[in-house]
Structure formats: structure tokens, C-alpha cells
Tab-separated table of C-alpha atoms in Angstrom:
chain	number	residue	atom	x	y	z
Z	1	MET	CA	-20.635	-25.752	4.676
Z	2	LYS	CA	-20.265	-28.768	2.335
Z	3	LYS	CA	-23.937	-28.542	1.311
Z	4	ILE	CA	-23.598	-24.805	0.632
Z	5	PHE	CA	-20.484	-25.405	-1.504
Z	6	ILE	CA	-22.234	-28.139	-3.526
Z	7	THR	CA	-25.293	-25.904	-3.978
Z	8	ILE	CA	-23.142	-23.045	-5.295
Z	9	ILE	CA	-21.417	-25.375	-7.780
Z	10	MET	CA	-24.745	-26.777	-9.008
Z	11	LEU	CA	-26.180	-23.277	-9.360
Z	12	GLY	CA	-23.094	-22.167	-11.309
Z	13	VAL	CA	-23.343	-25.147	-13.689
Z	14	SER	CA	-27.064	-24.485	-14.236
Z	15	LEU	CA	-26.464	-20.793	-15.001
Z	16	VAL	CA	-23.655	-21.631	-17.458
Z	17	THR	CA	-25.873	-24.152	-19.252
Z	18	MET	CA	-28.803	-21.717	-19.467
Z	19	ALA	CA	-26.596	-18.833	-20.636
Z	20	ASN	CA	-24.940	-20.879	-23.369
Z	21	ALA	CA	-28.284	-22.245	-24.566
Z	22	MET	CA	-29.768	-18.756	-24.817
Z	23	ASN	CA	-26.709	-17.186	-26.422
Z	24	ARG	CA	-26.349	-19.846	-29.127
Z	25	ARG	CA	-29.717	-18.776	-30.497
Z	26	ASN	CA	-28.259	-15.367	-31.316
Z	27	GLU	CA	-26.650	-15.907	-34.704
Z	28	VAL	CA	-24.192	-13.013	-34.442
Z	29	ASN	CA	-20.672	-12.767	-33.228
Z	30	VAL	CA	-20.251	-11.708	-29.624
Z	31	GLY	CA	-18.294	-8.582	-30.571
Z	32	ASP	CA	-21.033	-7.462	-32.974
Z	33	ARG	CA	-23.977	-7.753	-30.645
Z	34	ASN	CA	-26.068	-4.629	-30.457
Z	35	MET	CA	-28.496	-5.649	-27.742
Z	36	SER	CA	-29.061	-5.262	-24.033
Z	37	PHE	CA	-28.113	-8.093	-21.698
Z	38	ASN	CA	-28.081	-9.240	-18.085
Z	39	GLN	CA	-24.792	-10.341	-16.573
Z	40	PHE	CA	-24.293	-12.515	-13.508
Z	41	SER	CA	-20.742	-12.656	-12.138
Z	42	MET	CA	-18.993	-14.738	-9.517
Z	43	GLY	CA	-15.375	-14.009	-8.654
Z	44	PHE	CA	-12.592	-13.260	-6.223
Z	45	ARG	CA	-10.505	-10.207	-5.351
Z	46	GLY	CA	-7.189	-10.051	-3.564
Z	47	GLY	CA	-4.467	-7.478	-3.014
Z	48	VAL	CA	-2.868	-4.919	-0.712
Z	49	ALA	CA	-5.057	-3.200	1.890
Z	50	SER	CA	-4.960	-1.153	5.084
Z	51	LEU	CA	-7.311	0.254	7.714
Z	52	LEU	CA	-5.129	3.408	7.851
Z	53	GLN	CA	-5.048	3.604	11.635
Z	54	LYS	CA	-4.031	6.972	13.104
Z	55	THR	CA	-3.109	7.399	16.768
Z	56	ASP	CA	-1.788	10.139	19.039
Z	57	PHE	CA	1.403	8.320	19.952
Z	58	GLY	CA	4.423	7.050	18.050
Z	59	GLY	CA	3.981	4.320	15.480
Z	60	ASN	CA	3.029	3.745	11.865
Z	61	TRP	CA	0.457	1.738	9.993
Z	62	LYS	CA	1.721	-1.053	7.786
Z	63	PRO	CA	-0.100	-2.307	4.694
Z	64	GLY	CA	-1.708	-5.714	4.883
Z	65	TYR	CA	-4.015	-7.554	2.508
Z	66	ASN	CA	-7.626	-8.212	1.623
Z	67	VAL	CA	-9.435	-11.186	0.103
Z	68	ALA	CA	-13.018	-10.956	-1.152
Z	69	PHE	CA	-15.682	-13.147	-2.727
Z	70	ASP	CA	-18.046	-11.315	-5.111
Z	71	LEU	CA	-21.505	-12.058	-6.461
Z	72	GLN	CA	-22.577	-9.347	-8.894
Z	73	TYR	CA	-25.391	-8.491	-11.275
Z	74	ALA	CA	-25.141	-5.981	-14.127
Z	75	TYR	CA	-27.625	-4.748	-16.698
Z	76	LEU	CA	-26.147	-3.276	-19.879
Z	77	PHE	CA	-28.363	-1.150	-22.106
Z	78	LYS	CA	-28.751	-1.531	-25.839
Z	79	ARG	CA	-26.522	0.935	-27.695
Z	80	ASN	CA	-27.927	3.241	-30.342
Z	81	LYS	CA	-24.996	2.886	-32.744
Z	82	ALA	CA	-22.640	0.051	-33.577
Z	83	ASN	CA	-18.990	0.252	-32.511
Z	84	LYS	CA	-19.907	2.287	-29.442
Z	85	PRO	CA	-19.380	1.332	-25.784
Z	86	LEU	CA	-22.089	-0.491	-23.899
Z	87	TRP	CA	-23.136	1.218	-20.645
Z	88	GLY	CA	-24.984	-0.175	-17.675
Z	89	ILE	CA	-25.327	-0.408	-13.916
Z	90	ARG	CA	-23.765	-2.969	-11.563
Z	91	THR	CA	-24.595	-4.122	-8.038
Z	92	GLY	CA	-24.330	-7.264	-5.913
Z	93	ILE	CA	-22.949	-8.454	-2.590
Z	94	SER	CA	-19.424	-9.303	-1.411
Z	95	VAL	CA	-17.713	-10.731	1.644
Z	96	ASN	CA	-14.392	-8.953	2.263
Z	97	TYR	CA	-11.679	-9.887	4.760
Z	98	VAL	CA	-9.004	-7.265	5.493
Z	99	SER	CA	-5.956	-7.408	7.760
Z	100	SER	CA	-3.447	-4.619	8.481
Z	101	SER	CA	-1.166	-3.628	11.346
Z	102	TYR	CA	0.135	-0.735	13.408
Z	103	GLU	CA	3.619	-0.941	14.913
Z	104	GLY	CA	6.448	0.999	16.482
Z	105	GLU	CA	8.776	1.166	19.491
Z	106	LEU	CA	7.604	1.552	23.080
Z	107	ASN	CA	9.547	4.005	25.263
Z	108	ASN	CA	7.362	5.485	27.999
Z	109	ARG	CA	9.224	7.389	30.721
Z	110	TYR	CA	7.516	9.214	33.566
Z	111	LYS	CA	7.702	10.009	37.280
Z	112	THR	CA	5.455	8.697	40.051
Z	113	THR	CA	5.590	8.236	43.822
Z	114	ASP	CA	5.289	5.275	46.144
Z	115	ALA	CA	3.036	5.145	49.211
Z	116	SER	CA	5.665	7.041	51.243
Z	117	GLY	CA	5.838	9.887	48.744
Z	118	ASP	CA	9.302	9.037	47.377
Z	119	VAL	CA	9.692	9.858	43.684
Z	120	LEU	CA	10.301	7.023	41.227
Z	121	ASP	CA	11.581	7.348	37.662
Z	122	TYR	CA	9.701	4.759	35.600
Z	123	ALA	CA	10.655	3.386	32.171
Z	124	ILE	CA	8.415	1.050	30.182
Z	125	THR	CA	10.171	-0.105	27.021
Z	126	ALA	CA	9.812	-2.658	24.242
Z	127	ASP	CA	11.896	-3.187	21.126
Z	128	LYS	CA	8.691	-3.420	19.110
Z	129	PHE	CA	4.955	-3.345	19.619
Z	130	LYS	CA	2.595	-4.542	16.948
Z	131	GLU	CA	-1.161	-4.726	16.708
Z	132	THR	CA	-2.725	-6.562	13.778
Z	133	ASP	CA	-6.323	-5.513	13.159
Z	134	ASN	CA	-8.664	-7.745	11.175
Z	135	GLN	CA	-12.154	-7.147	9.849
Z	136	ILE	CA	-14.847	-9.020	7.939
Z	137	GLN	CA	-17.169	-6.809	5.889
Z	138	LEU	CA	-20.331	-7.283	3.888
Z	139	GLN	CA	-20.116	-4.998	0.847
Z	140	ILE	CA	-22.756	-3.819	-1.620
Z	141	PRO	CA	-21.369	-2.181	-4.776
Z	142	LEU	CA	-23.336	0.353	-6.813
Z	143	MET	CA	-21.363	1.257	-9.926
Z	144	ALA	CA	-21.690	2.406	-13.491
Z	145	THR	CA	-20.253	-0.171	-15.881
Z	146	MET	CA	-18.902	0.121	-19.412
Z	147	THR	CA	-17.593	-2.437	-21.882
Z	148	TYR	CA	-16.083	-1.886	-25.312
Z	149	LYS	CA	-14.405	-4.538	-27.475
Z	150	GLY	CA	-13.440	-6.569	-24.436
Z	151	LEU	CA	-12.293	-3.660	-22.285
Z	152	MET	CA	-14.362	-3.075	-19.165
Z	153	PHE	CA	-14.492	-0.251	-16.643
Z	154	ASN	CA	-16.562	0.044	-13.459
Z	155	ALA	CA	-16.725	3.112	-11.221
Z	156	GLY	CA	-18.919	4.096	-8.303
Z	157	THR	CA	-19.296	3.268	-4.626
Z	158	ARG	CA	-19.212	0.349	-2.234
Z	159	PHE	CA	-21.287	0.316	0.936
Z	160	ALA	CA	-19.401	-1.684	3.576
Z	161	PHE	CA	-20.901	-3.102	6.776
Z	162	PRO	CA	-18.328	-4.544	9.222
Z	163	VAL	CA	-19.665	-7.699	10.885
Z	164	TYR	CA	-16.622	-8.817	12.895
Z	165	SER	CA	-13.466	-6.957	13.984
Z	166	SER	CA	-10.604	-8.459	15.980
Z	167	TYR	CA	-7.027	-7.657	16.974
Z	168	LYS	CA	-3.828	-9.386	18.041
Z	169	GLN	CA	-1.289	-7.325	19.975
Z	170	THR	CA	2.305	-8.336	20.743
Z	171	LEU	CA	5.208	-6.781	22.683
Z	172	ASP	CA	8.784	-7.867	21.915
Z	173	ASN	CA	11.475	-7.738	24.621
Z	174	ALA	CA	9.336	-5.623	26.953
Z	175	HIS	CA	10.696	-4.382	30.302
Z	176	ILE	CA	9.617	-2.250	33.260
Z	177	THR	CA	12.277	-0.517	35.365
Z	178	ALA	CA	11.980	1.908	38.267
Z	179	THR	CA	14.640	3.969	40.079
Z	180	TYR	CA	14.300	6.102	43.220
Z	181	GLU	CA	15.146	9.612	42.050
Z	182	LYS	CA	16.496	10.811	45.394
Z	183	TYR	CA	18.807	7.885	46.020
Z	184	GLY	CA	19.534	6.669	42.504
Z	185	VAL	CA	18.674	3.176	43.627
Z	186	PRO	CA	16.879	0.851	41.205
Z	187	VAL	CA	13.954	-1.200	42.428
Z	188	LYS	CA	15.079	-4.746	41.743
Z	189	ASP	CA	11.907	-6.538	42.774
Z	190	ASP	CA	9.719	-6.738	39.641
Z	191	MET	CA	6.781	-7.755	41.822
Z	192	LEU	CA	6.879	-4.219	43.179
Z	193	THR	CA	7.670	-2.362	39.956
Z	194	GLY	CA	5.193	-4.407	37.956
Z	195	LYS	CA	5.728	-7.254	35.532
Z	196	PHE	CA	4.266	-8.195	32.164
Z	197	SER	CA	2.346	-11.450	32.119
Z	198	ASP	CA	2.564	-13.805	29.146
Z	199	ASP	CA	-1.024	-12.952	28.219
Z	200	GLN	CA	-0.150	-9.245	28.083
Z	201	LEU	CA	2.857	-9.819	25.828
Z	202	SER	CA	0.536	-11.491	23.323
Z	203	GLN	CA	-3.191	-10.814	23.580
Z	204	LYS	CA	-6.258	-11.083	21.365
Z	205	GLY	CA	-9.687	-9.507	21.440
Z	206	LYS	CA	-12.329	-7.497	19.598
Z	207	TRP	CA	-12.306	-3.806	18.744
Z	208	ASP	CA	-15.170	-1.385	18.239
Z	209	ALA	CA	-15.630	-0.896	14.501
Z	210	PRO	CA	-17.925	1.607	12.764
Z	211	LYS	CA	-21.242	0.167	11.652
Z	212	PHE	CA	-21.047	1.629	8.151
Z	213	GLN	CA	-18.356	2.690	5.679
Z	214	LEU	CA	-18.535	4.239	2.212
Z	215	PHE	CA	-15.843	3.607	-0.416
Z	216	LEU	CA	-15.124	5.100	-3.812
Z	217	SER	CA	-14.379	2.201	-6.138
Z	218	ALA	CA	-12.972	1.603	-9.605
Z	219	GLU	CA	-12.135	-1.446	-11.720
Z	220	LEU	CA	-10.360	-1.670	-15.069
Z	221	GLY	CA	-9.792	-4.887	-16.966
Z	222	TYR	CA	-10.432	-7.112	-19.961
Z	223	SER	CA	-13.128	-9.721	-20.599
Z	224	PHE	CA	-12.118	-12.838	-22.524
Z	225	THR	CA	-15.222	-14.051	-24.381
Z	226	PHE	CA	-15.844	-17.738	-25.029
Z	227	TYR	CA	-18.292	-19.701	-27.155
Z	228	GLY	CA	-21.825	-18.915	-26.072
Z	229	GLY	CA	-21.060	-15.304	-25.180
Z	230	ASN	CA	-19.838	-15.834	-21.605
Z	231	CYS	CA	-16.633	-14.325	-20.269
Z	232	ILE	CA	-13.712	-14.603	-17.899
Z	233	THR	CA	-12.776	-11.115	-16.697
Z	234	VAL	CA	-9.403	-10.117	-15.271
Z	235	ALA	CA	-9.284	-6.625	-13.767
Z	236	LEU	CA	-7.412	-4.295	-11.466
Z	237	TYR	CA	-9.470	-2.805	-8.637
Z	238	ALA	CA	-9.051	-0.037	-6.057
Z	239	ASP	CA	-11.168	1.239	-3.154
Z	240	TYR	CA	-10.749	4.245	-0.858
Z	241	SER	CA	-12.966	5.218	2.074
Z	242	VAL	CA	-14.616	8.629	2.112
Z	243	TYR	CA	-16.789	7.997	5.164
Z	244	ASN	CA	-16.646	5.431	7.969
Z	245	GLY	CA	-18.576	6.809	10.926
Z	246	TYR	CA	-15.737	5.983	13.331
Z	247	LYS	CA	-15.795	7.926	16.589
Z	248	GLY	CA	-12.168	8.844	17.241
Z	249	LYS	CA	-10.627	8.232	20.617
Z	250	SER	CA	-7.802	10.035	22.353
Z	251	SER	CA	-5.591	8.724	25.118
Z	252	SER	CA	-5.632	10.284	28.564
Z	253	ASP	CA	-3.578	9.907	31.722
Z	254	ASP	CA	-5.805	7.112	33.015
Z	255	LYS	CA	-6.146	5.264	29.707
Z	256	SER	CA	-2.774	4.669	28.068
Z	257	PHE	CA	-1.243	1.911	26.017
Z	258	VAL	CA	0.732	0.471	28.985
Z	259	SER	CA	0.194	1.704	32.537
Z	260	VAL	CA	1.459	0.670	35.985
Z	261	SER	CA	-0.422	1.296	39.212
Z	262	GLN	CA	1.278	3.210	42.005
Z	263	ILE	CA	3.397	1.072	44.342
Z	264	GLY	CA	2.109	0.250	47.809
Z	265	LEU	CA	-1.246	2.014	47.717
Z	266	ASP	CA	-3.127	-1.210	48.444
Z	267	PRO	CA	-2.192	-2.487	51.944
Z	268	VAL	CA	-3.351	-5.981	51.011
Z	269	ASN	CA	-1.445	-6.159	47.729
Z	270	LEU	CA	1.685	-4.002	47.631
Z	271	CYS	CA	2.626	-5.138	44.115
Z	272	ALA	CA	2.135	-2.785	41.193
Z	273	THR	CA	-0.431	-3.831	38.592
Z	274	VAL	CA	0.411	-3.641	34.888
Z	275	THR	CA	-2.331	-2.851	32.365
Z	276	VAL	CA	-1.882	-3.223	28.592
Z	277	ASN	CA	-4.655	-1.641	26.507
Z	278	PRO	CA	-5.432	-2.505	22.863
Z	279	ILE	CA	-4.338	0.314	20.565
Z	280	MET	CA	-7.427	0.378	18.344
Z	281	ASN	CA	-9.850	0.585	21.262
Z	282	ASN	CA	-7.945	3.234	23.243
Z	283	TYR	CA	-5.652	5.226	20.969
Z	284	ALA	CA	-7.133	5.261	17.473
Z	285	LYS	CA	-8.183	8.810	16.604
Z	286	SER	CA	-9.356	7.788	13.151
Z	287	ILE	CA	-9.347	4.905	10.714
Z	288	GLY	CA	-9.851	4.678	6.980
Z	289	TYR	CA	-9.602	2.084	4.252
Z	290	PHE	CA	-7.848	1.505	0.986
Z	291	ASP	CA	-7.110	-1.511	-1.159
Z	292	PHE	CA	-5.907	-2.338	-4.643
Z	293	GLY	CA	-5.279	-5.627	-6.372
Z	294	LEU	CA	-6.530	-8.148	-8.905
Z	295	ARG	CA	-10.063	-9.421	-9.522
Z	296	ILE	CA	-10.959	-12.532	-11.526
Z	297	SER	CA	-14.568	-13.382	-12.300
Z	298	ALA	CA	-16.707	-15.700	-14.413
Z	299	ASP	CA	-19.412	-13.689	-16.199
Z	300	LEU	CA	-22.609	-15.283	-17.499
Z	301	ASN	CA	-24.351	-13.114	-20.109
Z	302	PHE	CA	-28.051	-13.432	-20.956
Z	303	TYR	CA	-28.723	-11.450	-24.156
Z	304	SER	CA	-32.030	-9.897	-25.182
Z	305	ASP	CA	-33.222	-8.587	-28.557
Z	306	ARG	CA	-35.286	-5.872	-26.858
């Protein structure tokens, strides 16, 4: 990692030196240049984001955040008339990390029977459940770009390829209670009714993400030009998914968020078994993506008289 970091710094210094040397030979002010140029950019994005999880049980998604590192290349065409915008095309590669959550209250109530056929009223409750879903994406932008007197605007698409997706799920103040319906007698032995383990109250794992996502993207900002024709750009950005290839899932009686096995069916082990399923893997009917925030980049411009 240290060698990679040093290599990136050395490459950045070399590009800055080359860009300034080439741009100083153009004896015109930066704002008056009427020529095509190549632009290499390195920057960071950060802001509010969400995976927009939707499930078929109670709960709501909560916005999280994203952080991205961008390497971009743009080619801007020579304009036909002075004092007109410069247009071009932009692409590159980015690494994007996004984290968002889904949370709500847990209040599952249902009836079941023990091995003798006696009816039990079950209640599985928690003051709060929360699942935080994280994802690392490789992104390739393909956007039209425009700049005019310092103002810049990019619009187009981002192709996103998730490479790692994980979750952390927690249950706060969770309880399982059971009462015999006929007698009104609660089952006091939690080894029989089922009991949450510490690992189930806080668990981590991976979730099945789509292999490909498509975003609509836009950026609007201002480029501060320095001696030599290079820039520091500060911009607002926003992305919204229009396709993600996610195969929605729907819960069923034998695959629920929290389930308890029937009491006494196993003669060897009479205790009920508690199962806690990750929300994203078992309940998510659909996911999406949106983000918006601030991007800062260093732009190296290589001008051409052609």
C-alpha cells in the first residue's frame, strides 16, 4: 500500500510538471484559449447516499453516506467561436464506498403448537432492529462535459460494478415470550420458548448484490484556474439508479426475519431453536441507489493548437 501511495504521488507530480511546461508555451490567457485539450483529473467525492432498500415488512430505510476516489479523463473539443462553451466527453474509473441502513420495530405475534398439540401464543419483540448495509463499487462514468468561463457541468451515466457487499444487523432489547392459550399460563423456561444468543443480537455477514448497476449522473461546479492552465474544481454531484439487476426476494412462512422452531418436536433436544435471518438476503424485494454531495478534484490540462 505504501509503494502504491508513493507511486501515485510521483505520478501526480510528474503530470503537474508536464502540464505546466506545456501550458506555459501557450502565450494566451487561460480564459481566452480557443483550442482543444486533454484533461486528467484526480479527486474525491463524499455526501449522503442510500441503497433504497424495500421490504415486505415494517421498517424504513435511513440515509447513509458515500465516499469515492475518482480518476477521470476528458477531451474537450475546439470551439468554433470565441466566448462560447467548450464541449467534450468524460470517462474514467472510481472506487465508491456506500453505507446505508434499514430499521424499525420488531413485533411478531403468531400461534403455534407444542408436541402435544396445545396451542401457544408467541410474541417476538424488539424495541429496534437495524441492519446497516455496506458496498464497495467500481464505477465507470461516461458523461458529456461542458465548461464556460470557469463553470463546469457534466451529465451522463455511471456504470457500477459491486465488488463487495456486507451487512451488520442488531436487535435492541429483544424478547421471546410464549403463553398457553387454553390455560393462560406463560412458559417461563426460555430454553423451551427459545432464546436469542449474543451472536444473533449482533451479527455480520455478506449479502447477495447485483453484478451491475446503471446510474444517471450530474455534476455542477466551478473550476479555479491557476498559473499554467491547471485547475482545482469544486462541484456538487448527484447519482440515481435506473437499473440494478437485483432479483427481488419475498419472505415466506419458512423464511422470516426471526423464527422459532416448534417446541418438543425433537426428542433429543426439546428446546426451541431461534433463527435470525439477514434482512437484505431474505426480505429485500428491491434495492436502488442515490447519492448527492461535494466533489473536489485537481485537473491537469494539456492544450493543443489543433
